[in-house]
Tab-separated table of C-alpha atoms in Angstrom:
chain	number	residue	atom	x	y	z
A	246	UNK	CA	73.775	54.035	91.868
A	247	UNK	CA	76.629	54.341	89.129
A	248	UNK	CA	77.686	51.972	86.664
A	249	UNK	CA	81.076	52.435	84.387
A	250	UNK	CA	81.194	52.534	80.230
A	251	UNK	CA	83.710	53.018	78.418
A	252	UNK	CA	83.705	56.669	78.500
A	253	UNK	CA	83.552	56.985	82.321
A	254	UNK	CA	80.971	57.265	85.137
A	255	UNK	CA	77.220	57.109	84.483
A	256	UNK	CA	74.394	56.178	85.926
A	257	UNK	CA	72.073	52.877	85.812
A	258	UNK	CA	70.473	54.166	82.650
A	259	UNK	CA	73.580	54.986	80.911
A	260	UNK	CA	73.216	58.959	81.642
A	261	UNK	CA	77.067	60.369	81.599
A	262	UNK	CA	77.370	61.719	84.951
A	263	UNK	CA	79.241	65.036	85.498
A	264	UNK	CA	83.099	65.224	85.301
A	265	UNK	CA	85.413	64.438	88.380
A	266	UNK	CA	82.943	62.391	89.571
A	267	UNK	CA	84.542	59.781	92.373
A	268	UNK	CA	84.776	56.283	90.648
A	269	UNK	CA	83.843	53.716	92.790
A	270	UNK	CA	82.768	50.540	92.413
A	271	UNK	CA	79.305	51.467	94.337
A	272	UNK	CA	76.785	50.279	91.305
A	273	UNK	CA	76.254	46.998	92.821
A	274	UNK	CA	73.557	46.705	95.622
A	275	UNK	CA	74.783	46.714	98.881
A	276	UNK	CA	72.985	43.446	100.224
A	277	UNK	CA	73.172	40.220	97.935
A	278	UNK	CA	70.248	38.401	97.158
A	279	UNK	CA	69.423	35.890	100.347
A	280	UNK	CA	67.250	33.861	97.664
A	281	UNK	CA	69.628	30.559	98.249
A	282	UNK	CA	69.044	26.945	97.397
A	283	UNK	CA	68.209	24.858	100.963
A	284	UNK	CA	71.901	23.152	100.628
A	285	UNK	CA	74.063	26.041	100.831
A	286	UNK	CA	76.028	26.322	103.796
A	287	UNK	CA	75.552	29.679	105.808
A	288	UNK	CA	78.555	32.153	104.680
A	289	UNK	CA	81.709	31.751	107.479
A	290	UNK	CA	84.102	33.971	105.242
A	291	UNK	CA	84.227	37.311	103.967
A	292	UNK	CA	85.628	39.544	101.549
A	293	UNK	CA	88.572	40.313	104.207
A	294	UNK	CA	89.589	36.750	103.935
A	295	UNK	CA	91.505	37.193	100.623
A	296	UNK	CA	94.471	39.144	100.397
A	297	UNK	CA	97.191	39.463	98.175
A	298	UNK	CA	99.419	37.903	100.337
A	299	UNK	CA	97.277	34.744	100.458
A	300	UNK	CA	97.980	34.591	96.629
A	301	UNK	CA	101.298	34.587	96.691
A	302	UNK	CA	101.525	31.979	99.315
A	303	UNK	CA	99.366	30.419	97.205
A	304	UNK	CA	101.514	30.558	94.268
A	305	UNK	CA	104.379	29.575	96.360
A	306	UNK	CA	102.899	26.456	97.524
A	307	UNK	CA	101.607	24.793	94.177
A	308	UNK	CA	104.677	25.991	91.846
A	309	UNK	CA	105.828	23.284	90.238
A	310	UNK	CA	102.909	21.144	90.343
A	311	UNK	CA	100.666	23.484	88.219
A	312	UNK	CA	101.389	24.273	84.451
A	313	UNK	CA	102.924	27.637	84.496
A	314	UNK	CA	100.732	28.498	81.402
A	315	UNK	CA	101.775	30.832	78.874
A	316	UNK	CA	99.903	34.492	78.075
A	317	UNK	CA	100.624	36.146	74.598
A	318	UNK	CA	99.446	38.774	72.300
A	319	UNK	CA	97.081	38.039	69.987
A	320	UNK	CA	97.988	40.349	66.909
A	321	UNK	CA	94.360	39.070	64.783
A	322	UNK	CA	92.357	39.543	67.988
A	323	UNK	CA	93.789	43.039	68.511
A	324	UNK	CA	93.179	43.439	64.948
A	325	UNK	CA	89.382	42.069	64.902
A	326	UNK	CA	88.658	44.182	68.108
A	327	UNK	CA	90.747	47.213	67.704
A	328	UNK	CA	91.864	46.722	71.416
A	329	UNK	CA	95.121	45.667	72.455
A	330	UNK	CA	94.175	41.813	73.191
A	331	UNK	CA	96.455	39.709	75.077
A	332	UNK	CA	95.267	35.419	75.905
A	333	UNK	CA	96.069	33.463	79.352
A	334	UNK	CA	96.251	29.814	78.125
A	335	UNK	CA	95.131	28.042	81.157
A	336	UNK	CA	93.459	25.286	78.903
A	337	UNK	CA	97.240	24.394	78.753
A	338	UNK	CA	96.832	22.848	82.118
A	339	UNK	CA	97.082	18.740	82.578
A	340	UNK	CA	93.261	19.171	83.154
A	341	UNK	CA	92.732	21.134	80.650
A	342	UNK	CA	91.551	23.990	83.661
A	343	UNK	CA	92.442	26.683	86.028
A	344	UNK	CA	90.293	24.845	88.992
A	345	UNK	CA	93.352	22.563	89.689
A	346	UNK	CA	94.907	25.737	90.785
A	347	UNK	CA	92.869	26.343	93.739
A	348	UNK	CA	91.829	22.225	94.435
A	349	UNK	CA	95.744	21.747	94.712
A	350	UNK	CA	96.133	25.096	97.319
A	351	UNK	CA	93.320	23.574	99.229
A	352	UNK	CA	94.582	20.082	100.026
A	353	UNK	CA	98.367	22.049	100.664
A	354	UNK	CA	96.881	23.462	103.412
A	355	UNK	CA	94.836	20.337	105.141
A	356	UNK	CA	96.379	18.812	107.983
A	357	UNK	CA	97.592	15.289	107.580
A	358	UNK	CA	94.825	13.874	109.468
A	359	UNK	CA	92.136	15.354	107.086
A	360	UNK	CA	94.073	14.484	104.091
A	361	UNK	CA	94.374	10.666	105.358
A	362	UNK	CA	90.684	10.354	105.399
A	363	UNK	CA	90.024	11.583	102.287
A	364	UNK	CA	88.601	14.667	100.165
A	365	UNK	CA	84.662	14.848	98.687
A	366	UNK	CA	83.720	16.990	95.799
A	367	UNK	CA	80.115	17.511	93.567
A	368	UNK	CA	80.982	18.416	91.007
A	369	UNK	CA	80.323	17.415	87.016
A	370	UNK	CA	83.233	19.563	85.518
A	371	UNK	CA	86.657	20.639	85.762
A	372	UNK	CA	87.206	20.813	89.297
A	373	UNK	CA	86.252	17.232	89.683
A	374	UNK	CA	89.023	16.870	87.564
A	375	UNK	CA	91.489	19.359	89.237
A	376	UNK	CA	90.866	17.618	93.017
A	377	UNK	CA	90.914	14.160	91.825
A	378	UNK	CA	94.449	14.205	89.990
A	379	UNK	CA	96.036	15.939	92.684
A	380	UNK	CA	93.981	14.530	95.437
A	381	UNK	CA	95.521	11.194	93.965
A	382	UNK	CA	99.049	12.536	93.186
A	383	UNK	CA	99.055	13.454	96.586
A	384	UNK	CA	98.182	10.469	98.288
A	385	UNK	CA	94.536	11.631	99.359
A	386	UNK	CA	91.496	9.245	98.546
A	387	UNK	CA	88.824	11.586	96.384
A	388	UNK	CA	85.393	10.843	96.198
A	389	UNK	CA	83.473	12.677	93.644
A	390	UNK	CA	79.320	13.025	93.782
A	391	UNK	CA	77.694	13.507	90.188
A	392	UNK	CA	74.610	13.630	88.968
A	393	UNK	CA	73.512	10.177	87.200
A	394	UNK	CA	72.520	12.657	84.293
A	395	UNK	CA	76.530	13.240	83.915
A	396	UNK	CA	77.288	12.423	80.376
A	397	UNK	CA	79.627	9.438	80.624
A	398	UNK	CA	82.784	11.213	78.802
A	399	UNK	CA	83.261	13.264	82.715
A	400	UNK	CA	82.848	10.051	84.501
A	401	UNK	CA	85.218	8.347	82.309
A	402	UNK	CA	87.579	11.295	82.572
A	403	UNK	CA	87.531	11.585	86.532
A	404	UNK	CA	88.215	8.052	86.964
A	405	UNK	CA	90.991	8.445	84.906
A	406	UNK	CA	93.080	10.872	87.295
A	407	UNK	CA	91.679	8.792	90.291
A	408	UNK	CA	88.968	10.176	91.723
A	409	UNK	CA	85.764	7.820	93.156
A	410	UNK	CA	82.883	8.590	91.530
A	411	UNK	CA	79.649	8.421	92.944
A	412	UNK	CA	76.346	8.693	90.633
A	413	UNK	CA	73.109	10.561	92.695
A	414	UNK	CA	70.110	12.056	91.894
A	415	UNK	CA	69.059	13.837	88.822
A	416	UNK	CA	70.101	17.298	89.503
A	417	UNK	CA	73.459	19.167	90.463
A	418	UNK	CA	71.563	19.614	93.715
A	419	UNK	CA	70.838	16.231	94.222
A	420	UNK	CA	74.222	15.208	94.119
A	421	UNK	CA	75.557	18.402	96.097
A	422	UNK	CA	73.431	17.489	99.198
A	423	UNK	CA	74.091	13.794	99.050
A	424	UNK	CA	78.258	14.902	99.250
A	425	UNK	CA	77.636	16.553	102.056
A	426	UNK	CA	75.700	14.157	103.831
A	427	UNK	CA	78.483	11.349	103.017
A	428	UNK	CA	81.434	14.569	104.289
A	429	UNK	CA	79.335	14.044	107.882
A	430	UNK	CA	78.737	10.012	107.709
A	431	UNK	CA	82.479	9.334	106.104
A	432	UNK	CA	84.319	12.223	108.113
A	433	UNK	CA	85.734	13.456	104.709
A	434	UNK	CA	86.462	17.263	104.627
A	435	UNK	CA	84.550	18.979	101.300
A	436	UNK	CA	86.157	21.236	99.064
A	437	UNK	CA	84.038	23.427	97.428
A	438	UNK	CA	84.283	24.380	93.808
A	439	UNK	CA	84.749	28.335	94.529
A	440	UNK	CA	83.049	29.241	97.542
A	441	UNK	CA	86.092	29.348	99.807
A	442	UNK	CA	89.402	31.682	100.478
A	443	UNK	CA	91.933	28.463	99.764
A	444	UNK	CA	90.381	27.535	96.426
A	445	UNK	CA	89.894	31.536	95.541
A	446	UNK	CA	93.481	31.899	96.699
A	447	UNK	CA	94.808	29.208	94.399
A	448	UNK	CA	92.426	30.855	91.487
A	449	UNK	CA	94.096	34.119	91.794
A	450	UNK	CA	97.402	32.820	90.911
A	451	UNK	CA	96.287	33.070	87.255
A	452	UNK	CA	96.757	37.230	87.732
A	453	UNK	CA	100.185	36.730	89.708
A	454	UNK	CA	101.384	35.168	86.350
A	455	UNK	CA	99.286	37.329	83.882
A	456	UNK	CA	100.424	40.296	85.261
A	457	UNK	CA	104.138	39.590	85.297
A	458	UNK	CA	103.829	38.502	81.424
A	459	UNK	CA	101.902	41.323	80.678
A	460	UNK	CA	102.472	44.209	82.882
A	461	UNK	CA	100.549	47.088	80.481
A	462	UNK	CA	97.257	45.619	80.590
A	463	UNK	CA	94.356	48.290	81.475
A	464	UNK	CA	91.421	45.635	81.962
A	465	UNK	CA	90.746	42.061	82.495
A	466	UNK	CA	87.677	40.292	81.233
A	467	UNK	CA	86.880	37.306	83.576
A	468	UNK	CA	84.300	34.199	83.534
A	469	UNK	CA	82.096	34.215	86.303
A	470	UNK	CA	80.142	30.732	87.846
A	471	UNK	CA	80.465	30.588	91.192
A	472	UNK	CA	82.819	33.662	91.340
A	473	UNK	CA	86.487	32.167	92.149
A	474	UNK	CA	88.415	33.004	89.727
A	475	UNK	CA	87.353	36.481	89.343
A	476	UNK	CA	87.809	36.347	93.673
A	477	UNK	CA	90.997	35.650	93.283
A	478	UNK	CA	92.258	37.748	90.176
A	479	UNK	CA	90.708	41.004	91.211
A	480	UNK	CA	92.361	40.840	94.974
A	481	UNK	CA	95.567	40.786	92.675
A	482	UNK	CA	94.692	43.572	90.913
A	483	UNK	CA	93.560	45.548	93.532
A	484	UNK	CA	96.471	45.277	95.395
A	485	UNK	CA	98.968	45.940	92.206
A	486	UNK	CA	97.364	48.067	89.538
A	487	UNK	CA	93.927	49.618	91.645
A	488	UNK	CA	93.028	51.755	88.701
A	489	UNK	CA	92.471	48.492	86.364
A	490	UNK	CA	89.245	48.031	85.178
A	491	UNK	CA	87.967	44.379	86.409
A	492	UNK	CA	84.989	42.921	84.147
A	493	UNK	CA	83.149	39.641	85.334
A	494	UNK	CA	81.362	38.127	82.490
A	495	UNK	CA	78.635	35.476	82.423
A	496	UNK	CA	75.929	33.916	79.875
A	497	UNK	CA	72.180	35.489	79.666
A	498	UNK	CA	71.166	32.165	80.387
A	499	UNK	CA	72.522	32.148	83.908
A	500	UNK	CA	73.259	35.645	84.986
A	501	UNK	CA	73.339	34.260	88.799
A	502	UNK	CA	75.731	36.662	90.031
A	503	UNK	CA	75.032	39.807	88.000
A	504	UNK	CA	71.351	39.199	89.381
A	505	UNK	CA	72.787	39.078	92.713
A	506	UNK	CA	75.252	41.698	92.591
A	507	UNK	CA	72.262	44.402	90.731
A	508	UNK	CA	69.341	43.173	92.619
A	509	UNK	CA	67.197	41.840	89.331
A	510	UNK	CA	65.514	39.392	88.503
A	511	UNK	CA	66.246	37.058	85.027
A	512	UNK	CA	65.248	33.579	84.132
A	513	UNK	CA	67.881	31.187	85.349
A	514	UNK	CA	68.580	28.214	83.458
A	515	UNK	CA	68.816	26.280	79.929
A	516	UNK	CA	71.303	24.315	77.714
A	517	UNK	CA	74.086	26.859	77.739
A	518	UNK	CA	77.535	26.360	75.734
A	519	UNK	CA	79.508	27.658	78.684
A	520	UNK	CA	78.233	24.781	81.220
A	521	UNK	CA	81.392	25.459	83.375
A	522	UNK	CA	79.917	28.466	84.198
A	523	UNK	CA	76.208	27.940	84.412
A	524	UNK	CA	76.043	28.285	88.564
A	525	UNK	CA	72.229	29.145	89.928
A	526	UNK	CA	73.474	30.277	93.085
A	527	UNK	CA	76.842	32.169	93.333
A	528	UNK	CA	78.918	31.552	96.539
A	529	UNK	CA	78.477	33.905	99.571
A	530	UNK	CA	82.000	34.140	100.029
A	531	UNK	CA	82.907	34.873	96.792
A	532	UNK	CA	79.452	37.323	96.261
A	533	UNK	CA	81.072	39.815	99.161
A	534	UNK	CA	84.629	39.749	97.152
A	535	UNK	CA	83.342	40.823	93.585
A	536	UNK	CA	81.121	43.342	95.502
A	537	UNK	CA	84.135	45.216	96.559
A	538	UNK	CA	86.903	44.674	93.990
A	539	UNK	CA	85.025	44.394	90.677
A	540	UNK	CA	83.585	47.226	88.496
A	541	UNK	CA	80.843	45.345	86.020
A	542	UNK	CA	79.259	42.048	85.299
A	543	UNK	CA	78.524	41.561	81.247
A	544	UNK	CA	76.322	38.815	79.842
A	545	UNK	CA	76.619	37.488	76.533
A	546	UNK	CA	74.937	35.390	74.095
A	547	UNK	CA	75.030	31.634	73.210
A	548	UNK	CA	76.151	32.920	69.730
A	549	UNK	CA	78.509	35.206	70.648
A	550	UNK	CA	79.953	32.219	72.678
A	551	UNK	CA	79.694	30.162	69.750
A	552	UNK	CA	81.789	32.775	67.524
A	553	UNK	CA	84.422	32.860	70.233
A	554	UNK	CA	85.261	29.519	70.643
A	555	UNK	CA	85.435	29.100	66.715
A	556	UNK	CA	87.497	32.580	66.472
A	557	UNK	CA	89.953	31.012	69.066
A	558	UNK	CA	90.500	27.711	67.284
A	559	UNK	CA	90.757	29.485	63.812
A	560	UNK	CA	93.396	31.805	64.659
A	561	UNK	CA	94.751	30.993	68.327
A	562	UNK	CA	94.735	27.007	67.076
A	563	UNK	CA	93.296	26.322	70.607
A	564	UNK	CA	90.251	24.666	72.184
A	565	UNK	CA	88.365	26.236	74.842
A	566	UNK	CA	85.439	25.150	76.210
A	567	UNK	CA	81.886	27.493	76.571
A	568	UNK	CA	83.453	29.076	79.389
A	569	UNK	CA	86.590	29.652	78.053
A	570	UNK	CA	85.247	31.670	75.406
A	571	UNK	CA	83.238	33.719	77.486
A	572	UNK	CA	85.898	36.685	78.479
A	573	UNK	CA	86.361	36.685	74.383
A	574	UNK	CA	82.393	37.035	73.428
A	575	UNK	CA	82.453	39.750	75.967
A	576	UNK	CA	84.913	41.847	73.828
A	577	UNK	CA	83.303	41.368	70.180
A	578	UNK	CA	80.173	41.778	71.517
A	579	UNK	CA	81.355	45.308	73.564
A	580	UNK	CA	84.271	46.841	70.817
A	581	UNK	CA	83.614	50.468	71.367
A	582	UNK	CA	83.919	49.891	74.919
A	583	UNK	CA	87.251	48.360	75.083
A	584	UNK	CA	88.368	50.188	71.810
A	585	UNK	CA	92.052	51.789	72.055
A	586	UNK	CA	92.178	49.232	75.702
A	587	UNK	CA	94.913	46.658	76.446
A	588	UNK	CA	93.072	44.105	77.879
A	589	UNK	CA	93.562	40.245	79.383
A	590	UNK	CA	91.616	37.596	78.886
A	591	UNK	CA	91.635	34.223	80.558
A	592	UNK	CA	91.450	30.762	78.313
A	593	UNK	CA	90.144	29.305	81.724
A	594	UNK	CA	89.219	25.950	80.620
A	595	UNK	CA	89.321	23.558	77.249
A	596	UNK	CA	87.398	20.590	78.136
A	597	UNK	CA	84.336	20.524	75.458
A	598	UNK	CA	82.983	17.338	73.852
A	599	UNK	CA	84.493	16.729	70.353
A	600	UNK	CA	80.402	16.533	68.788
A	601	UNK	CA	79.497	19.343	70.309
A	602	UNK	CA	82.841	21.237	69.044
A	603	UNK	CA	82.153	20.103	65.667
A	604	UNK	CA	78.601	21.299	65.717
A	605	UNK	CA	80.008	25.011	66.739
A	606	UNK	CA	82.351	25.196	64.162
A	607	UNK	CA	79.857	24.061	61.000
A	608	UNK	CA	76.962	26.865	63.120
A	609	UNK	CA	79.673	29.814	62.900
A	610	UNK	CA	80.179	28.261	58.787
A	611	UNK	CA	76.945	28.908	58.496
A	612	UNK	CA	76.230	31.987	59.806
A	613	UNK	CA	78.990	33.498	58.420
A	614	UNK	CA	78.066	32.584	54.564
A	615	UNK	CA	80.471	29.992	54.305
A	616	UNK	CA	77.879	27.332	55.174
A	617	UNK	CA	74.589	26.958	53.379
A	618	UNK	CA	71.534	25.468	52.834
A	619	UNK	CA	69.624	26.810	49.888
A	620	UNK	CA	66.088	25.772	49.113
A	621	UNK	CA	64.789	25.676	45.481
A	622	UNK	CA	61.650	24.823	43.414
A	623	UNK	CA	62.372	23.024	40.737
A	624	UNK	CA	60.056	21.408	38.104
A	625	UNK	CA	60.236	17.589	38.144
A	626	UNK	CA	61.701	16.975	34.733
A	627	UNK	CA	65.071	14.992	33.301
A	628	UNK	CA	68.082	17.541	33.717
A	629	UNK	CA	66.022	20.137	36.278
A	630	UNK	CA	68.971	19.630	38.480
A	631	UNK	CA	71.080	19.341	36.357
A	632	UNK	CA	70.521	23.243	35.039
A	633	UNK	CA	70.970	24.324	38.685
A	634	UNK	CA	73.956	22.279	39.182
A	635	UNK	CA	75.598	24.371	36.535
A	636	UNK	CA	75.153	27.142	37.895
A	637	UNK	CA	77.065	26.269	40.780
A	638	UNK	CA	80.117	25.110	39.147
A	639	UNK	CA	79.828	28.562	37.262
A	640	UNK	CA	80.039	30.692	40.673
A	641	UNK	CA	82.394	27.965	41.964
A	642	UNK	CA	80.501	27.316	44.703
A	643	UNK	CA	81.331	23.322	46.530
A	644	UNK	CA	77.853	21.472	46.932
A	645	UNK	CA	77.646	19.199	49.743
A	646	UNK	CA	74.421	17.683	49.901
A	647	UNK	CA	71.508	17.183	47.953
A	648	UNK	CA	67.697	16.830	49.234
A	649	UNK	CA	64.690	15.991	46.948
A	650	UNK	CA	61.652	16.540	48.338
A	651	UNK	CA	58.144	15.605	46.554
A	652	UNK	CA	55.749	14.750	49.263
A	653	UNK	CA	55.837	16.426	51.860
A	654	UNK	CA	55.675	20.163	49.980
A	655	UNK	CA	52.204	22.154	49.111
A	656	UNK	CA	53.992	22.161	45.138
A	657	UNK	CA	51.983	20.587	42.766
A	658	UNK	CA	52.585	16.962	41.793
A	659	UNK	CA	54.963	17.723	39.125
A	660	UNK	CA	57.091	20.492	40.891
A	661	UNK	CA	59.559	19.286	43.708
A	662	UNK	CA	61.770	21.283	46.196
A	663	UNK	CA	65.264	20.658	46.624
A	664	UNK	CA	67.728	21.244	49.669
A	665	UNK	CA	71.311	21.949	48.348
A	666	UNK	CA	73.794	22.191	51.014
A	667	UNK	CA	76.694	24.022	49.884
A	668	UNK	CA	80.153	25.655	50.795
A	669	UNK	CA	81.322	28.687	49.393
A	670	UNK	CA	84.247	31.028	49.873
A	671	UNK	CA	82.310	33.892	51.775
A	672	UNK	CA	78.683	35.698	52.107
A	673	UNK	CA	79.377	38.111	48.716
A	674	UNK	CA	80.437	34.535	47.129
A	675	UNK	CA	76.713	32.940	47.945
A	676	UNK	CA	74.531	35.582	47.314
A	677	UNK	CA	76.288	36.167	44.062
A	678	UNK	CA	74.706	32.738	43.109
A	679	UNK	CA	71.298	33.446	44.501
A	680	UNK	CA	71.144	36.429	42.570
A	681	UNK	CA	72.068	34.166	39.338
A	682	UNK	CA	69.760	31.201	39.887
A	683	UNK	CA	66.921	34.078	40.755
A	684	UNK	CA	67.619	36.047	37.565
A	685	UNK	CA	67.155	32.354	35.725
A	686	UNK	CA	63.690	32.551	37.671
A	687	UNK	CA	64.593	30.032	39.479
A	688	UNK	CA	63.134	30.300	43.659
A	689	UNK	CA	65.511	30.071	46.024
A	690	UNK	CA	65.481	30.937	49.595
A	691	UNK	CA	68.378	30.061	52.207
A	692	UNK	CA	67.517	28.086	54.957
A	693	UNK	CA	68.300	30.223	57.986
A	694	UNK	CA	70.541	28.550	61.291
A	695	UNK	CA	70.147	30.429	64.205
């Protein structure tokens, strides 16, 4: 079994393999995983189902009604990766999402009949989103199954573009079975986030525009849930560049389809950033097309997901989502292998709460010494503090907050630890204080984020 790095073939332990050596894309297993949760629906569609020419049917039939979103160099990126880096904004969209790319193909290609009795959906993210506002655009009643654990902000935001939202059960599987138990007792017709050639079709559209705006690229990075997007998008590059490398990339904490696709077996589940992307079981459909058209599956950290999403709003001035960043957290955390590479990287999706946003941001802060919390014993006397505070204003270094603490601590009665939350200009800026108020004997130990 081979896998590819960036210097060529090897094998599964990373052994170069001899020169000439046939590059295929062989190093997945040949039989997915048949591990599958009770609801899904036995696999009716194959790899073979996909073509290019789907795509661009695709692309014909939803042009105008999608965003045609930009893609542009990123000359900081490039700069921070030392690869050629170039962005495909589809947080640009009216949903803030690729998915409305392949919800729209889908109901295109309904008969009227279907379309007059409406659409269901379960779903808790974007393509709720996607199907409901053209669902409702198009005249097509949407009913959308969530779990009642769906933070209100979604609900609110589906309504919004029209779609009916039903609240059941606690899990994403709760709600997933009871939509398709209301598709057979309402005669709706379900459209499945990913698992299906008419939403994959409409997905791949994103390459059909990458490519034309950026014609030189030698690799695309891709997010990976259910597999969709990266369905769709590789068929395109199959068919027009077959030499480009094709990367999938999804978080450690739900490697569904890089288990799948390498026969392993990970722990599955926790409170990931990229929640657009955290899928337990990946689609069959969609498992048989990245077995044949894409090269490797990469997994990445919450942190490095973290970093991205701040990196992309500090210099791209955009907002993506967990997911979004994924395809960029890839690269920084993989430089030498893309070194020297143009590569393409897909914005897929900007919808992240505005708390959750701000807590990134002030984690990155912190971990990259611009943030702090500093910890020091002081003894409990008129103008302790006051001695410390000096120092600060002497390295120029912002304090935020200030914590006394004289209980709670193992000190004796008359020392006292104090929390100082402060901002400085960079890491060498910090420690250049710590070094000061330790030289002044002082004890001082930073309070570590993770």
């Amino acid at each position: 079994m081979q896998v590819f790095t960036a210097s060529g073939v090897s094998d599964r332990c990373g052994k170069a393999l001899p020169s000439g050596t046939k590059r295929t894309r062989d190093w997945f297993m040949t039989t997915a995983s048949t591990d599958k949760p009770a609801s899904s629906p036995l696999a009716i569609h194959s790899a073979a189902d996909l073509t290019i020419e789907d795509i661009r049917a695709a692309a014909d039939r939803i042009h105008g009604a999608v965003v045609r979103t930009p893609t542009l160099h990123s000359k900081t990126l490039s700069d921070i990766t030392e690869a050629d880096v170039w962005l495909k904004f589809e947080n640009l969209q009216f949903t803030a999402a690729y998915k409305e790319r392949g919800a729209l193909n889908a109901l295109l290609l309904m008969d009227e009949e279907r379309r007059s009795r409406g659409v269901i959906a379960a779903s808790a993210g974007n393509h709720s989103q996607g199907l409901s506002y053209h669902g409702t655009r198009l005249g097509v009643p949407v009913t959308i199954v969530m779990p009642r654990t769906t933070p209100t902000v979604k609900v609110m935001q589906t309504e919004s573009v029209g779609g009916n939202v039903v609240l059941h059960g606690e899990t994403f599987d709760d709600a997933y079975k009871h939509a398709r138990q209301l598709e057979q007792e309402m005669g709706l017709t379900f459209v499945h986030p990913f698992d299906h050639p008419h939403v994959a079709a409409g997905a791949g559209t994103v390459a059909l525009e990458m490519f034309e705006d950026a014609p030189d690229l030698d690799c695309i990075i891709t997010p990976i849930g259910g597999g969709g997007l990266i369905s769709g998008m590789s068929t395109v590059a199959r068919a027009l560049y077959p030499d480009m490398d094709v990367i999938g990339v999804q978080a450690e904490l739900f490697p569904s389809m890089y288990m799948s696709m390498r026969g392993e077996d990970l722990p599955c589940g926790g409170d990931t950033l990229a929640e657009g992307i955290a899928v337990k079981a990946p689609g069959d459909f969609t498992s048989s097309v990245i077995r044949d058209r894409v090269d490797d599956i990469l997994l990445v950290s919450e942190n490095a997901l973290e970093e991205a999403v701040s990196l992309l709003l500090q210099i791209e001035k955009t907002v993506v989502e967990g997911a979004g960043s994924a395809g960029l957290a890839a690269l920084l955390t993989n430089k030498e292998r893309f070194a020297g590479k143009t590569i393409g990287l897909v914005l897929c999706g900007g919808n992240i709460d505005t708390r959750l946003l701000a807590n990134v941001l002030l984690r990155d802060l912190a971990r990259s010494g611009r943030l702090a919390r500093l910890r020091i014993t002081l003894q409990d006397r008129p103008g302790a503090l006051f001695k410390v505070m000096r120092e600060f204003e002497a390295h120029n270094v912002n304090i935020i907050e200030i914590y006394h603490q004289r209980i709670f601590t193992s000190l004796p009665a008359k020392g006292l630890v104090t929390d100082i939350e402060c901002e400085a200009r960079d890491r060498a800026q910090l420690d250049a204080l710590i070094t000061a108020l330790r030289t002044k004997n002082y004890t001082v130990a930073a309070v570590e984020s993770n």
